[in-house]
Coordinates of C-alpha atoms in Angstrom, one line a residue:
M1 CA 76.0 -34.4 122.2
L2 CA 79.6 -35.4 121.5
A3 CA 80.7 -34.7 125.0
E4 CA 77.8 -36.7 126.5
T5 CA 78.6 -39.7 124.2
L6 CA 82.2 -39.7 125.2
A7 CA 81.3 -39.5 128.9
A8 CA 79.1 -42.7 128.5
I9 CA 81.8 -44.9 127.0
R10 CA 83.3 -47.5 129.2
P11 CA 86.2 -49.9 128.4
A12 CA 85.7 -53.7 128.0
D13 CA 84.5 -55.2 131.3
P14 CA 87.5 -57.2 132.8
S15 CA 85.2 -59.6 134.7
A16 CA 83.2 -60.5 131.5
L17 CA 86.5 -60.9 129.6
A18 CA 87.9 -63.3 132.2
E19 CA 84.6 -65.3 132.4
A20 CA 84.4 -65.6 128.7
R21 CA 88.0 -66.9 128.4
A22 CA 87.4 -69.4 131.1
Y23 CA 84.1 -70.5 129.5
Q24 CA 85.8 -71.0 126.1
D25 CA 88.3 -73.4 127.8
R26 CA 85.4 -75.5 129.2
L27 CA 83.7 -76.0 125.8
T28 CA 83.8 -79.4 124.1
K29 CA 86.8 -78.6 121.8
P30 CA 90.5 -78.4 122.2
R31 CA 91.5 -75.1 123.8
G32 CA 92.2 -72.4 121.3
S33 CA 91.0 -74.6 118.4
L34 CA 88.7 -71.9 117.0
G35 CA 91.6 -69.5 116.8
V36 CA 90.5 -65.9 116.2
L37 CA 86.8 -66.7 116.6
E38 CA 87.4 -67.3 120.3
E39 CA 89.1 -63.9 120.5
V40 CA 86.0 -62.4 118.8
A41 CA 83.6 -64.0 121.2
V42 CA 85.6 -62.9 124.2
R43 CA 85.9 -59.4 122.8
L44 CA 82.2 -59.1 122.4
A45 CA 81.7 -60.3 126.0
G46 CA 83.9 -57.6 127.2
S47 CA 82.1 -55.1 125.1
A48 CA 78.6 -56.1 126.4
G49 CA 79.8 -56.6 130.0
V50 CA 78.3 -60.1 130.2
S51 CA 79.3 -63.6 129.2
P52 CA 78.1 -65.1 127.0
P53 CA 77.5 -61.9 125.0
P54 CA 74.2 -61.2 123.3
M55 CA 73.9 -62.5 119.7
P56 CA 75.1 -59.6 117.4
E57 CA 72.0 -59.7 115.3
P58 CA 70.0 -58.2 113.7
A59 CA 72.8 -56.1 112.1
A60 CA 72.4 -52.6 110.6
L61 CA 74.6 -51.2 107.9
A62 CA 74.9 -47.4 107.7
I63 CA 76.5 -46.0 104.5
F64 CA 77.7 -42.5 105.1
A65 CA 78.0 -40.5 101.8
A66 CA 79.9 -37.3 101.1
D67 CA 82.0 -35.6 98.4
H68 CA 85.5 -34.2 98.6
G69 CA 86.9 -30.9 97.4
V70 CA 90.3 -32.6 96.8
H71 CA 88.7 -34.4 93.9
A72 CA 89.5 -31.2 91.9
R73 CA 93.2 -32.1 92.1
G74 CA 92.7 -35.1 89.8
V75 CA 93.3 -37.8 92.4
S76 CA 90.6 -40.1 91.1
P77 CA 89.7 -41.0 87.5
W78 CA 86.0 -41.2 88.5
P79 CA 83.8 -38.1 88.1
Q80 CA 82.4 -36.7 91.3
E81 CA 78.8 -37.2 90.2
V82 CA 79.3 -40.9 90.8
T83 CA 78.8 -40.3 94.5
V84 CA 75.2 -39.2 94.1
Q85 CA 74.6 -41.9 91.4
M86 CA 75.8 -44.6 93.8
V87 CA 73.6 -43.2 96.5
A88 CA 70.7 -43.8 94.2
N89 CA 71.9 -47.3 93.4
F90 CA 72.1 -48.1 97.2
L91 CA 68.6 -46.8 97.6
A92 CA 67.4 -48.9 94.7
G93 CA 69.0 -52.0 96.1
G94 CA 71.5 -52.5 93.2
A95 CA 74.9 -52.2 94.8
V96 CA 77.2 -55.0 96.0
A97 CA 76.5 -53.8 99.6
N98 CA 72.8 -54.4 99.1
A99 CA 73.5 -57.9 97.8
F100 CA 75.8 -58.7 100.8
A101 CA 73.3 -57.1 103.2
A102 CA 70.5 -59.3 101.9
Q103 CA 72.7 -62.4 102.3
S104 CA 73.4 -61.6 106.0
G105 CA 70.0 -60.1 106.8
A106 CA 71.3 -56.7 107.6
S107 CA 69.3 -53.5 107.1
V108 CA 70.7 -50.7 104.9
T109 CA 70.5 -47.0 105.8
V110 CA 72.1 -44.4 103.5
V111 CA 73.2 -41.2 105.2
D112 CA 73.8 -37.9 103.3
V113 CA 76.4 -36.0 105.4
G114 CA 77.9 -34.1 102.5
V115 CA 76.9 -35.1 99.0
A116 CA 77.5 -32.3 96.5
A117 CA 73.9 -32.3 95.3
D118 CA 70.4 -32.1 96.7
L119 CA 68.9 -35.6 97.1
P120 CA 65.2 -36.4 96.8
D121 CA 63.5 -38.0 99.8
A122 CA 63.5 -41.8 99.6
P123 CA 62.9 -44.7 101.9
G124 CA 66.2 -45.7 103.5
L125 CA 67.8 -42.2 103.1
V126 CA 68.6 -40.1 106.1
K127 CA 69.6 -36.5 105.6
H128 CA 72.3 -34.9 107.8
K129 CA 74.0 -32.8 105.1
I130 CA 76.7 -30.6 106.7
A131 CA 77.7 -29.0 103.4
Y132 CA 77.9 -29.7 99.7
G133 CA 81.2 -31.6 100.0
T134 CA 84.4 -30.6 101.8
A135 CA 86.9 -28.0 100.7
D136 CA 90.1 -29.0 99.0
L137 CA 92.3 -30.3 101.9
S138 CA 95.5 -29.5 99.9
A139 CA 94.6 -25.8 99.8
G140 CA 93.1 -25.2 103.2
P141 CA 91.1 -27.0 105.9
A142 CA 88.6 -29.5 104.5
M143 CA 86.1 -28.3 107.0
T144 CA 85.8 -26.2 110.1
V145 CA 86.0 -27.8 113.5
D146 CA 82.4 -27.0 114.1
Q147 CA 81.4 -28.8 110.9
A148 CA 83.5 -31.8 111.9
V149 CA 81.7 -32.0 115.3
R150 CA 78.3 -31.6 113.6
A151 CA 79.2 -34.5 111.2
M152 CA 80.3 -36.6 114.2
E153 CA 77.0 -35.9 115.9
A154 CA 75.2 -36.9 112.8
G155 CA 76.9 -40.3 113.1
I156 CA 76.0 -40.4 116.8
V157 CA 72.3 -39.8 116.1
V158 CA 72.2 -42.5 113.3
A159 CA 73.8 -45.1 115.5
A160 CA 71.5 -44.3 118.5
D161 CA 68.5 -44.5 116.2
L162 CA 69.5 -47.9 114.8
V163 CA 70.1 -49.3 118.2
A164 CA 66.8 -47.9 119.4
K165 CA 65.1 -49.7 116.5
G166 CA 66.6 -53.0 117.6
A167 CA 70.0 -53.3 115.9
R168 CA 72.4 -55.4 118.0
C169 CA 75.4 -55.0 115.7
L170 CA 76.3 -52.0 113.6
I171 CA 78.4 -52.1 110.4
T172 CA 80.2 -49.1 108.9
G173 CA 79.8 -48.2 105.2
D174 CA 80.9 -45.3 103.1
M175 CA 80.6 -43.6 99.7
G176 CA 82.6 -40.7 98.4
I177 CA 84.7 -40.3 95.3
A178 CA 88.3 -39.3 96.3
N179 CA 87.8 -40.4 99.9
T180 CA 90.8 -42.6 99.9
T181 CA 93.0 -39.5 99.5
A182 CA 91.5 -38.0 102.7
S183 CA 91.8 -41.4 104.4
A184 CA 95.5 -41.6 103.6
A185 CA 96.1 -38.1 105.0
L186 CA 94.2 -39.0 108.2
I187 CA 96.0 -42.3 108.6
S188 CA 99.4 -40.7 108.2
V189 CA 98.5 -38.1 110.8
F190 CA 97.3 -40.5 113.4
T191 CA 99.8 -43.3 112.9
G192 CA 102.9 -41.3 111.9
V193 CA 103.5 -43.6 108.9
D194 CA 104.8 -41.8 105.8
A195 CA 102.3 -40.7 103.2
A196 CA 103.7 -42.9 100.5
E197 CA 103.2 -46.0 102.6
V198 CA 99.6 -45.3 103.4
T199 CA 98.4 -44.0 100.1
G200 CA 96.9 -46.5 97.7
R201 CA 95.3 -46.7 94.3
G202 CA 91.7 -46.3 95.5
T203 CA 89.3 -47.4 92.8
G204 CA 92.1 -47.9 90.3
I205 CA 94.6 -45.3 89.1
D206 CA 97.8 -45.5 86.9
D207 CA 101.3 -44.9 88.2
E208 CA 101.4 -41.2 87.2
T209 CA 98.1 -40.5 89.0
Y210 CA 99.3 -42.4 92.0
E211 CA 102.5 -40.4 92.3
H212 CA 100.4 -37.2 92.0
K213 CA 98.0 -38.5 94.7
V214 CA 100.9 -39.1 97.1
G215 CA 102.1 -35.6 96.4
V216 CA 98.7 -34.1 97.1
V217 CA 98.6 -35.9 100.5
R218 CA 102.1 -34.6 101.3
E219 CA 101.0 -31.1 100.4
A220 CA 98.1 -31.3 102.8
L221 CA 100.2 -32.6 105.6
R222 CA 102.8 -29.9 105.1
L223 CA 100.1 -27.2 104.9
H224 CA 98.3 -28.2 108.1
A225 CA 101.0 -29.9 110.1
P226 CA 98.4 -31.7 112.2
D227 CA 99.4 -33.6 115.3
G228 CA 96.9 -36.3 115.7
A229 CA 99.3 -38.5 117.7
S230 CA 99.6 -35.9 120.5
G231 CA 96.8 -37.5 122.5
S232 CA 94.9 -34.2 122.7
P233 CA 91.2 -34.4 121.8
S234 CA 91.2 -30.9 120.5
E235 CA 94.2 -31.6 118.2
A236 CA 92.5 -34.8 117.0
L237 CA 89.4 -32.7 116.0
R238 CA 91.7 -30.1 114.3
A239 CA 93.4 -32.9 112.3
L240 CA 90.0 -34.4 111.3
A241 CA 88.8 -30.9 110.2
A242 CA 92.0 -30.2 108.3
V243 CA 92.3 -33.4 106.1
G244 CA 89.2 -35.6 106.8
G245 CA 85.9 -36.0 105.1
F246 CA 82.3 -35.6 106.4
E247 CA 81.9 -39.4 106.2
H248 CA 85.0 -40.0 108.2
A249 CA 83.7 -37.7 110.9
A250 CA 80.3 -39.3 110.8
I251 CA 81.7 -42.8 111.1
A252 CA 83.8 -41.7 114.0
G253 CA 80.7 -40.5 115.8
F254 CA 78.9 -43.7 114.8
I255 CA 81.6 -45.8 116.5
L256 CA 81.6 -43.6 119.6
S257 CA 77.8 -43.9 119.9
A258 CA 77.8 -47.7 119.5
A259 CA 80.5 -47.9 122.2
A260 CA 78.4 -45.8 124.5
S261 CA 75.5 -48.2 124.0
R262 CA 77.8 -51.3 124.3
V263 CA 76.8 -52.5 120.9
P264 CA 79.6 -54.0 118.8
V265 CA 80.7 -52.3 115.5
I266 CA 82.1 -54.2 112.6
L267 CA 84.5 -51.9 110.8
D268 CA 84.8 -52.0 107.0
G269 CA 87.9 -50.9 105.1
V270 CA 90.3 -48.0 104.9
I271 CA 87.7 -45.2 105.3
A272 CA 86.4 -46.9 108.5
G273 CA 90.0 -47.5 109.7
A274 CA 90.8 -43.8 109.3
A275 CA 87.6 -42.9 111.1
A276 CA 88.3 -45.4 113.9
L277 CA 91.7 -43.7 114.4
V278 CA 89.8 -40.4 115.1
A279 CA 87.4 -42.2 117.5
A280 CA 90.4 -43.8 119.3
A281 CA 92.1 -40.4 119.7
L282 CA 89.0 -39.1 121.4
D283 CA 88.6 -42.2 123.6
P284 CA 90.7 -45.3 123.2
A285 CA 88.1 -47.4 125.0
A286 CA 85.8 -47.0 122.0
I287 CA 87.9 -49.5 120.1
D288 CA 87.1 -52.2 122.7
H289 CA 83.7 -52.3 121.1
C290 CA 85.0 -52.7 117.5
V291 CA 85.8 -55.7 115.3
A292 CA 87.8 -55.4 112.1
G293 CA 85.7 -57.0 109.5
H294 CA 88.5 -57.2 106.9
R295 CA 91.8 -56.0 105.6
S296 CA 91.5 -53.7 102.6
A297 CA 93.9 -53.9 99.7
E298 CA 94.6 -50.2 100.4
P299 CA 98.0 -50.1 102.2
G300 CA 96.8 -47.5 104.7
H301 CA 94.3 -49.8 106.1
A302 CA 96.9 -52.2 107.4
A303 CA 98.7 -49.3 109.1
A304 CA 95.5 -48.2 110.8
L305 CA 94.6 -51.7 112.0
I306 CA 98.1 -52.2 113.5
H307 CA 97.8 -48.9 115.3
L308 CA 94.4 -49.8 116.6
G309 CA 95.5 -53.3 117.6
L310 CA 92.8 -54.9 115.6
R311 CA 93.0 -58.2 113.7
P312 CA 90.9 -58.4 110.5
L313 CA 88.6 -61.4 110.1
V314 CA 88.7 -61.5 106.2
D315 CA 91.6 -60.8 103.9
L316 CA 90.3 -61.1 100.3
E317 CA 91.9 -58.1 98.6
L318 CA 88.7 -56.2 98.7
R319 CA 88.8 -52.5 98.0
L320 CA 85.2 -51.6 97.3
G321 CA 84.0 -49.9 100.5
E322 CA 80.3 -49.5 101.0
G323 CA 80.5 -51.8 104.0
T324 CA 81.1 -54.9 101.9
G325 CA 83.9 -56.3 104.0
G326 CA 82.1 -55.7 107.2
L327 CA 79.0 -57.4 105.9
L328 CA 81.0 -60.5 104.8
A329 CA 82.5 -60.7 108.3
H330 CA 79.1 -60.4 110.2
P331 CA 78.2 -64.2 109.9
M332 CA 81.6 -65.0 111.3
V333 CA 81.0 -62.8 114.3
C334 CA 77.6 -64.3 114.8
A335 CA 79.1 -67.8 114.6
A336 CA 81.8 -66.9 117.2
V337 CA 79.1 -65.9 119.6
R338 CA 76.8 -68.8 118.7
V339 CA 79.5 -71.1 120.0
M340 CA 79.2 -69.5 123.4
H341 CA 75.5 -70.0 123.5
D342 CA 75.0 -73.5 122.0
V343 CA 78.2 -75.6 122.5
A344 CA 78.2 -77.9 125.5
T345 CA 80.8 -77.9 128.1
F346 CA 82.9 -81.0 129.0
D347 CA 80.9 -81.4 132.2
S348 CA 77.4 -80.9 130.7
A349 CA 78.2 -83.3 127.8
G350 CA 79.9 -85.9 129.9
V351 CA 83.0 -85.7 127.7
T352 CA 86.4 -86.4 129.2
E353 CA 88.7 -83.5 128.9
K354 CA 92.3 -83.8 127.9
P355 CA 94.6 -84.0 131.0
R356 CA 96.3 -80.7 131.7

């Protein structure tokens, strides 16, 4: 399934990109006056292969949930059972992601790819459990390569199902106590940036715990010596298996599947950024179909976005995860495309254009 998905991915269509840029210049506004929103509209035209691009709605948020063995190293002050408790909160509609999704009209699907507990069936819950959490990445591989591929294929299935049900924009979400530790390790591997520069305070840790967390990330990188920057897909998968999480793998598959369907993906924060680095290592063209919803307060996220060449739409010092930053950005993405559909051109409106 992963191989078939990768084979279906195509880069942004150059004709659609050129047509969208030219059309932006004919609209009744000064050229470039909508700034980054113009770039977003052009990007979505290239992704869809047509200008103007389809409206990116309705949107569907998928929150991939999993636990992490590295939690045992004391890298987070939150107990691991918070993961399963927050899954229940998502399903009950009580999380910030639910509130933001209601505001933007997005559906919410919660996907168990590795929660360290058995979850009861519930509306909105999809079960693709690979294992009851990953192993401790600082003591050995977090997962096997086979498990990593299975988690990616879970993300592929979820994205394909949401698109089949009518979603025209996908938004990444995540839940997993200690997943910023795995994210820092992945980002360091794929960007080459030092662990101390990409490791943040997650859900809030003191200085002593932060220094310990950086040390744990360094231990993992020394142990595995992964080479995610080699350009080898097999090495990228090995790196993911060594230091990633099941939710990282699933989000990477989610991105690849959306790209194969030419449906745009709005990336959330640092976990999504780490996952996007994996997807890009497997096929750089997948990133042509992504929009960076926001810039997380986690330092590793900025490093990931720079490496991916993505400019975030929102910078509000968010560090919650769940898909909240992506949900906030969705109305902006819709507005960018709405301009292409609804705004008159100088010719059609009879407005005199500024002389060139």
